[in-house]
Coordinates of C-alpha atoms in Angstrom, one line a residue:
M1 CA 6.9 6.2 -24.2
R2 CA 7.3 9.7 -22.7
V3 CA 9.1 10.3 -19.4
I4 CA 6.7 11.3 -16.6
T5 CA 8.2 14.2 -14.7
S6 CA 8.2 15.0 -11.0
S7 CA 5.4 17.5 -11.7
A8 CA 3.1 14.7 -10.7
Q9 CA 4.1 15.2 -7.1
I10 CA 3.6 19.0 -7.0
Q11 CA 0.7 19.7 -9.3
P12 CA -2.8 18.9 -7.9
Q13 CA -5.3 17.9 -10.4
S14 CA -8.3 19.3 -8.6
T15 CA -9.1 22.3 -6.4
C16 CA -11.7 23.4 -3.9
R17 CA -11.8 26.9 -5.3
I18 CA -14.2 27.5 -8.2
M19 CA -15.2 30.7 -10.1
M20 CA -18.7 30.9 -11.6
I21 CA -20.7 33.5 -13.4
R22 CA -24.4 33.9 -12.6
P23 CA -26.4 34.4 -15.9
V24 CA -28.3 37.6 -16.4
R25 CA -29.2 37.6 -20.1
F26 CA -28.9 33.8 -20.8
G27 CA -30.3 32.4 -24.0
F28 CA -29.7 30.6 -27.3
N29 CA -26.6 32.1 -29.0
Q30 CA -27.0 32.0 -32.8
Q31 CA -23.4 32.9 -33.3
T32 CA -22.2 29.6 -31.8
A33 CA -24.9 27.3 -33.2
D34 CA -23.2 26.3 -36.4
S35 CA -20.2 24.7 -34.7
N36 CA -22.1 23.4 -31.6
E37 CA -24.3 20.4 -32.3
F38 CA -25.4 20.3 -28.7
Q39 CA -27.5 23.5 -29.0
Q40 CA -31.1 22.7 -29.7
Q41 CA -32.9 25.3 -31.8
D42 CA -36.4 23.7 -31.3
F43 CA -35.9 23.5 -27.6
A44 CA -34.7 27.1 -27.5
E45 CA -37.8 28.3 -29.2
K46 CA -40.0 26.5 -26.7
T47 CA -38.1 28.0 -23.7
K48 CA -37.3 31.4 -25.2
D49 CA -39.4 33.4 -22.8
S50 CA -38.4 31.5 -19.7
A51 CA -34.8 30.6 -20.5
Q52 CA -33.1 33.3 -18.3
Q53 CA -35.3 32.7 -15.3
I54 CA -35.0 28.9 -15.4
A55 CA -31.2 29.1 -16.1
A56 CA -30.8 31.3 -13.1
Q57 CA -32.7 28.8 -11.0
E58 CA -30.6 25.9 -12.3
F59 CA -27.4 27.9 -11.6
D60 CA -28.5 28.6 -8.0
L61 CA -29.4 25.0 -7.3
M62 CA -26.0 23.9 -8.6
I63 CA -24.0 26.4 -6.4
D64 CA -26.2 25.4 -3.4
Q65 CA -25.1 21.8 -3.9
L66 CA -21.5 22.8 -4.4
R67 CA -21.5 24.9 -1.2
K68 CA -23.1 22.0 0.8
A69 CA -20.2 19.8 -0.5
G70 CA -17.8 22.3 1.1
L71 CA -16.4 24.0 -2.0
E72 CA -15.1 27.6 -1.9
L73 CA -17.1 29.4 -4.5
H74 CA -16.2 32.8 -6.1
I75 CA -19.5 33.9 -7.7
F76 CA -19.8 36.9 -10.0
D77 CA -22.9 38.2 -11.6
D78 CA -23.0 38.9 -15.3
T79 CA -23.9 42.4 -16.1
D80 CA -27.0 43.4 -18.1
D81 CA -25.4 46.3 -20.0
V82 CA -24.1 43.9 -22.7
E83 CA -25.7 40.8 -24.1
R84 CA -23.7 37.8 -23.1
P85 CA -25.9 34.8 -23.7
D86 CA -23.1 32.3 -22.8
A87 CA -21.6 34.1 -19.9
V88 CA -22.4 31.2 -17.6
F89 CA -19.7 29.1 -19.4
S90 CA -16.8 31.0 -17.9
N91 CA -14.2 28.3 -18.4
N92 CA -13.9 29.2 -22.1
W93 CA -12.3 32.7 -21.7
V94 CA -9.9 32.3 -18.8
S95 CA -7.9 29.7 -16.8
F96 CA -6.0 30.0 -13.5
H97 CA -2.8 28.1 -12.8
Q98 CA -0.8 27.1 -9.8
S99 CA 2.2 29.0 -11.2
G100 CA 0.3 32.3 -10.7
K101 CA -0.3 32.6 -14.4
V102 CA -3.7 33.6 -15.8
V103 CA -4.5 32.8 -19.5
L104 CA -7.0 34.7 -21.6
Y105 CA -8.2 32.8 -24.7
P106 CA -9.3 33.7 -28.2
M107 CA -13.0 33.0 -28.8
M108 CA -14.6 32.1 -32.1
A109 CA -17.9 33.9 -31.6
E110 CA -17.6 37.7 -31.5
N111 CA -20.3 38.1 -28.8
R112 CA -18.5 35.6 -26.6
R113 CA -15.4 37.8 -26.6
L114 CA -17.4 40.2 -24.5
E115 CA -17.3 37.7 -21.6
R116 CA -13.7 38.5 -20.8
R117 CA -13.8 40.8 -17.8
A118 CA -10.7 42.4 -16.3
D119 CA -12.7 43.4 -13.2
I120 CA -13.1 39.7 -12.3
I121 CA -9.4 39.1 -12.4
E122 CA -8.7 42.2 -10.4
N123 CA -11.2 41.1 -7.8
L124 CA -9.5 37.7 -7.5
R125 CA -6.2 39.5 -7.0
N126 CA -7.5 40.4 -3.5
N127 CA -7.3 36.7 -2.5
F128 CA -4.9 35.1 -4.9
K129 CA -1.4 35.8 -6.3
V130 CA -1.4 36.7 -10.0
E131 CA 2.1 36.6 -11.3
E132 CA 1.5 37.0 -15.1
I133 CA -1.4 37.4 -17.5
I134 CA -0.8 35.5 -20.7
D135 CA -3.0 37.1 -23.4
L136 CA -3.7 34.8 -26.4
T137 CA -6.6 36.9 -27.7
G138 CA -4.5 38.4 -30.5
F139 CA -5.0 35.1 -32.4
E140 CA -8.7 36.2 -33.0
A141 CA -7.5 38.6 -35.7
E142 CA -6.0 35.6 -37.5
G143 CA -9.1 33.5 -37.2
K144 CA -7.4 31.1 -34.8
F145 CA -9.1 30.1 -31.6
L146 CA -8.6 28.2 -28.4
E147 CA -11.6 28.2 -26.0
G148 CA -9.9 27.5 -22.7
T149 CA -10.6 24.4 -20.8
G150 CA -13.4 23.7 -23.2
S151 CA -11.0 23.3 -26.1
M152 CA -8.5 21.5 -23.8
V153 CA -8.8 19.0 -21.0
L154 CA -5.8 19.5 -18.7
D155 CA -4.0 16.8 -16.8
R156 CA -2.5 19.3 -14.4
R157 CA -0.5 16.7 -12.5
Y158 CA 1.5 15.7 -15.6
K159 CA 1.1 19.0 -17.5
I160 CA -0.6 17.4 -20.5
A161 CA -3.3 19.2 -22.6
Y162 CA -5.6 16.9 -24.5
A163 CA -7.4 18.6 -27.4
C164 CA -9.6 17.6 -30.2
L165 CA -9.1 19.9 -33.1
S166 CA -12.1 21.8 -34.4
P167 CA -12.9 25.3 -35.7
R168 CA -12.7 26.4 -32.1
T169 CA -9.3 24.7 -31.3
H170 CA -6.4 25.7 -33.5
P171 CA -3.0 23.8 -33.3
E172 CA -1.0 27.1 -33.4
V173 CA -2.8 28.5 -30.4
L174 CA -2.4 25.2 -28.6
D175 CA 1.3 25.4 -29.2
A176 CA 1.4 29.0 -27.8
F177 CA -0.4 27.8 -24.7
A178 CA 1.9 24.8 -24.3
D179 CA 5.0 27.0 -24.7
A180 CA 3.7 29.6 -22.1
L181 CA 2.7 27.0 -19.5
G182 CA 5.1 24.2 -20.1
Y183 CA 2.5 21.7 -21.2
E184 CA 2.7 18.8 -23.7
V185 CA -0.2 18.7 -26.2
I186 CA -1.9 15.5 -27.2
S187 CA -4.1 16.6 -30.1
F188 CA -6.5 14.5 -32.2
S189 CA -9.6 14.6 -34.3
A190 CA -13.0 13.6 -32.9
S191 CA -16.4 13.5 -34.5
D192 CA -19.9 12.2 -33.9
E193 CA -21.7 9.4 -35.8
H194 CA -22.3 11.8 -38.8
G195 CA -18.7 12.8 -39.1
R196 CA -19.3 16.3 -37.6
P197 CA -16.4 17.6 -35.5
I198 CA -17.0 17.6 -31.8
Y199 CA -16.7 21.3 -30.9
H200 CA -15.0 21.0 -27.5
T201 CA -12.8 18.4 -25.9
N202 CA -14.5 18.7 -22.6
V203 CA -17.8 17.2 -23.9
L204 CA -16.0 13.9 -24.6
M205 CA -13.4 13.7 -21.9
C206 CA -12.8 14.3 -18.2
I207 CA -9.5 13.8 -16.4
G208 CA -9.5 13.0 -12.7
D209 CA -6.5 12.3 -10.5
I210 CA -6.4 8.5 -11.1
F211 CA -9.2 8.1 -13.6
A212 CA -10.4 9.4 -16.9
V213 CA -13.8 9.4 -18.5
V214 CA -13.4 9.4 -22.3
C215 CA -15.3 8.6 -25.5
L216 CA -12.7 6.8 -27.5
E217 CA -15.4 5.9 -30.0
A218 CA -15.3 9.6 -31.1
I219 CA -11.7 9.3 -32.1
K220 CA -12.0 7.7 -35.5
D221 CA -8.3 7.4 -36.4
P222 CA -7.0 4.2 -34.8
D223 CA -3.5 5.6 -34.3
E224 CA -4.8 8.7 -32.6
R225 CA -7.2 6.5 -30.5
L226 CA -4.3 4.3 -29.4
M227 CA -2.2 7.4 -28.6
V228 CA -4.8 8.8 -26.3
R229 CA -5.4 5.5 -24.6
S230 CA -1.6 5.0 -24.2
V231 CA -1.0 8.4 -22.6
L232 CA -3.9 7.9 -20.2
E233 CA -2.5 4.5 -19.2
E234 CA 1.0 5.8 -18.9
T235 CA -0.2 8.5 -16.5
H236 CA -1.8 5.9 -14.4
K237 CA -5.5 6.6 -15.2
Y238 CA -8.2 4.0 -14.9
I239 CA -10.2 4.5 -18.1
V240 CA -14.0 4.7 -18.0
E241 CA -15.2 4.6 -21.5
I242 CA -18.5 6.3 -22.6
T243 CA -20.4 6.1 -25.8
L244 CA -21.3 8.8 -28.3
E245 CA -24.9 8.5 -27.2
Q246 CA -23.7 9.3 -23.6
V247 CA -21.7 12.2 -25.0
R248 CA -24.9 13.6 -26.4
H249 CA -26.2 13.6 -22.9
F250 CA -23.1 15.5 -21.6
A251 CA -21.7 12.4 -19.8
G252 CA -18.2 13.6 -20.8
N253 CA -18.8 17.1 -19.4
M254 CA -17.8 16.4 -15.8
L255 CA -15.3 18.0 -13.4
M256 CA -13.6 16.5 -10.4
V257 CA -13.3 18.9 -7.5
K258 CA -12.5 18.5 -3.8
N259 CA -13.4 20.4 -0.6
S260 CA -11.1 21.7 2.1
K261 CA -11.1 18.2 3.8
S262 CA -9.8 16.7 0.4
D263 CA -13.1 14.9 -0.1
K264 CA -13.5 14.3 -3.8
F265 CA -16.6 15.0 -5.9
L266 CA -17.4 14.5 -9.5
V267 CA -19.8 17.2 -10.7
M268 CA -22.1 16.7 -13.6
S269 CA -25.7 17.4 -14.7
T270 CA -28.6 15.1 -14.0
Q271 CA -28.9 14.3 -17.7
A272 CA -25.3 13.1 -17.7
Y273 CA -25.8 11.1 -14.5
E274 CA -28.9 9.4 -15.8
S275 CA -27.2 8.4 -19.0
L276 CA -24.5 6.5 -17.2
T277 CA -24.9 2.8 -16.7
I278 CA -25.1 1.4 -13.2
K279 CA -21.6 -0.1 -13.6
Q280 CA -20.2 3.2 -14.7
R281 CA -21.7 5.0 -11.7
Q282 CA -20.2 2.3 -9.4
M283 CA -16.8 2.7 -11.0
L284 CA -16.8 6.4 -10.8
S285 CA -18.1 6.3 -7.2
D286 CA -14.9 4.5 -6.3
Y287 CA -13.0 7.7 -7.1
A288 CA -15.4 10.4 -6.0
R289 CA -18.8 11.2 -4.8
L290 CA -21.1 11.9 -7.7
L291 CA -23.0 15.2 -7.6
H292 CA -25.6 16.2 -10.2
T293 CA -28.2 18.9 -10.7
D294 CA -30.8 19.4 -13.4
L295 CA -29.3 21.8 -16.0
S296 CA -31.8 21.1 -18.8
V297 CA -32.4 24.6 -20.0
I298 CA -28.7 25.6 -19.8
E299 CA -27.8 22.5 -21.7
G300 CA -30.5 22.8 -24.4
N301 CA -30.0 26.5 -25.1
G302 CA -26.2 26.8 -24.5
G303 CA -24.9 23.5 -25.6
G304 CA -22.7 23.2 -22.5
S305 CA -23.1 21.6 -19.1
A306 CA -21.8 21.4 -15.6
R307 CA -18.1 21.4 -16.4
C308 CA -18.4 24.4 -18.7
M309 CA -19.9 26.4 -15.8
M310 CA -16.9 25.9 -13.4
T311 CA -13.6 27.7 -13.8
E312 CA -11.0 26.2 -11.4
I313 CA -8.9 28.6 -9.4
H314 CA -5.4 27.0 -9.0
L315 CA -3.7 30.3 -8.2
P316 CA -1.6 30.5 -5.0
V317 CA -3.5 32.0 -2.1
R318 CA -2.3 35.3 -0.7

């Protein structure tokens, strides 16, 4: 049993400030398809000519909903000079922390490394205090990766990083993150019904302030499964279990946010929402208002969903 530190009183789990990248050249990324079972090649072929247009519409509907909820959004357009088919999934290349630290992450696909943009960080400096930039991208030369809050699901209140190991999530980079930010790592293996590794932790797990959505079924090792459950319970989380079938519909890819009035929202896609049982919806509604938008084209082509599109800004305000 680990000791829960006083960080629980000073580290908020959610924020009202979200960074998002509007897609410009969105599409199916062949470089990521081998390790992402959620990308659908057949669907991508059917939507090839309209993917960018529809993805932009889905994006705008989502940000409209978030604005109506009262969130503070920092929206940046992708640029069309470089092809970045996955630019909309900004949470993989950067994370922002209450300590004023910004972390840059090593990405597995070469064309995804082009998503890292210094101009965005410089722009955010106008409104937020950036004390230090921690650059982990040197691990790319060693073939070791950690794709931000896709690879890790952070319990910011207790400084715990949950991570399922995969080709995109290397234990050595996890340790480097933990050392730099003062986190404890809870790592485990997770796979689908066919034994294929689940590529990102945030498709099977979401951490709220007093709840957690998790697919324990994906953690095949009983000791690891018990470890994850025990840590969640020890950090006072009410556990809402989801199935692998629901994971396929992105039910784990949620993010809890709040507005300036501290009203809580749980953001997900319509596909994810519709995969939940009535009982699960009722349980989650006890903790936050459920928000969902149709992200079918973004999900089918990109293999990511609502949570992947939102990068939380926990930096101190100037």
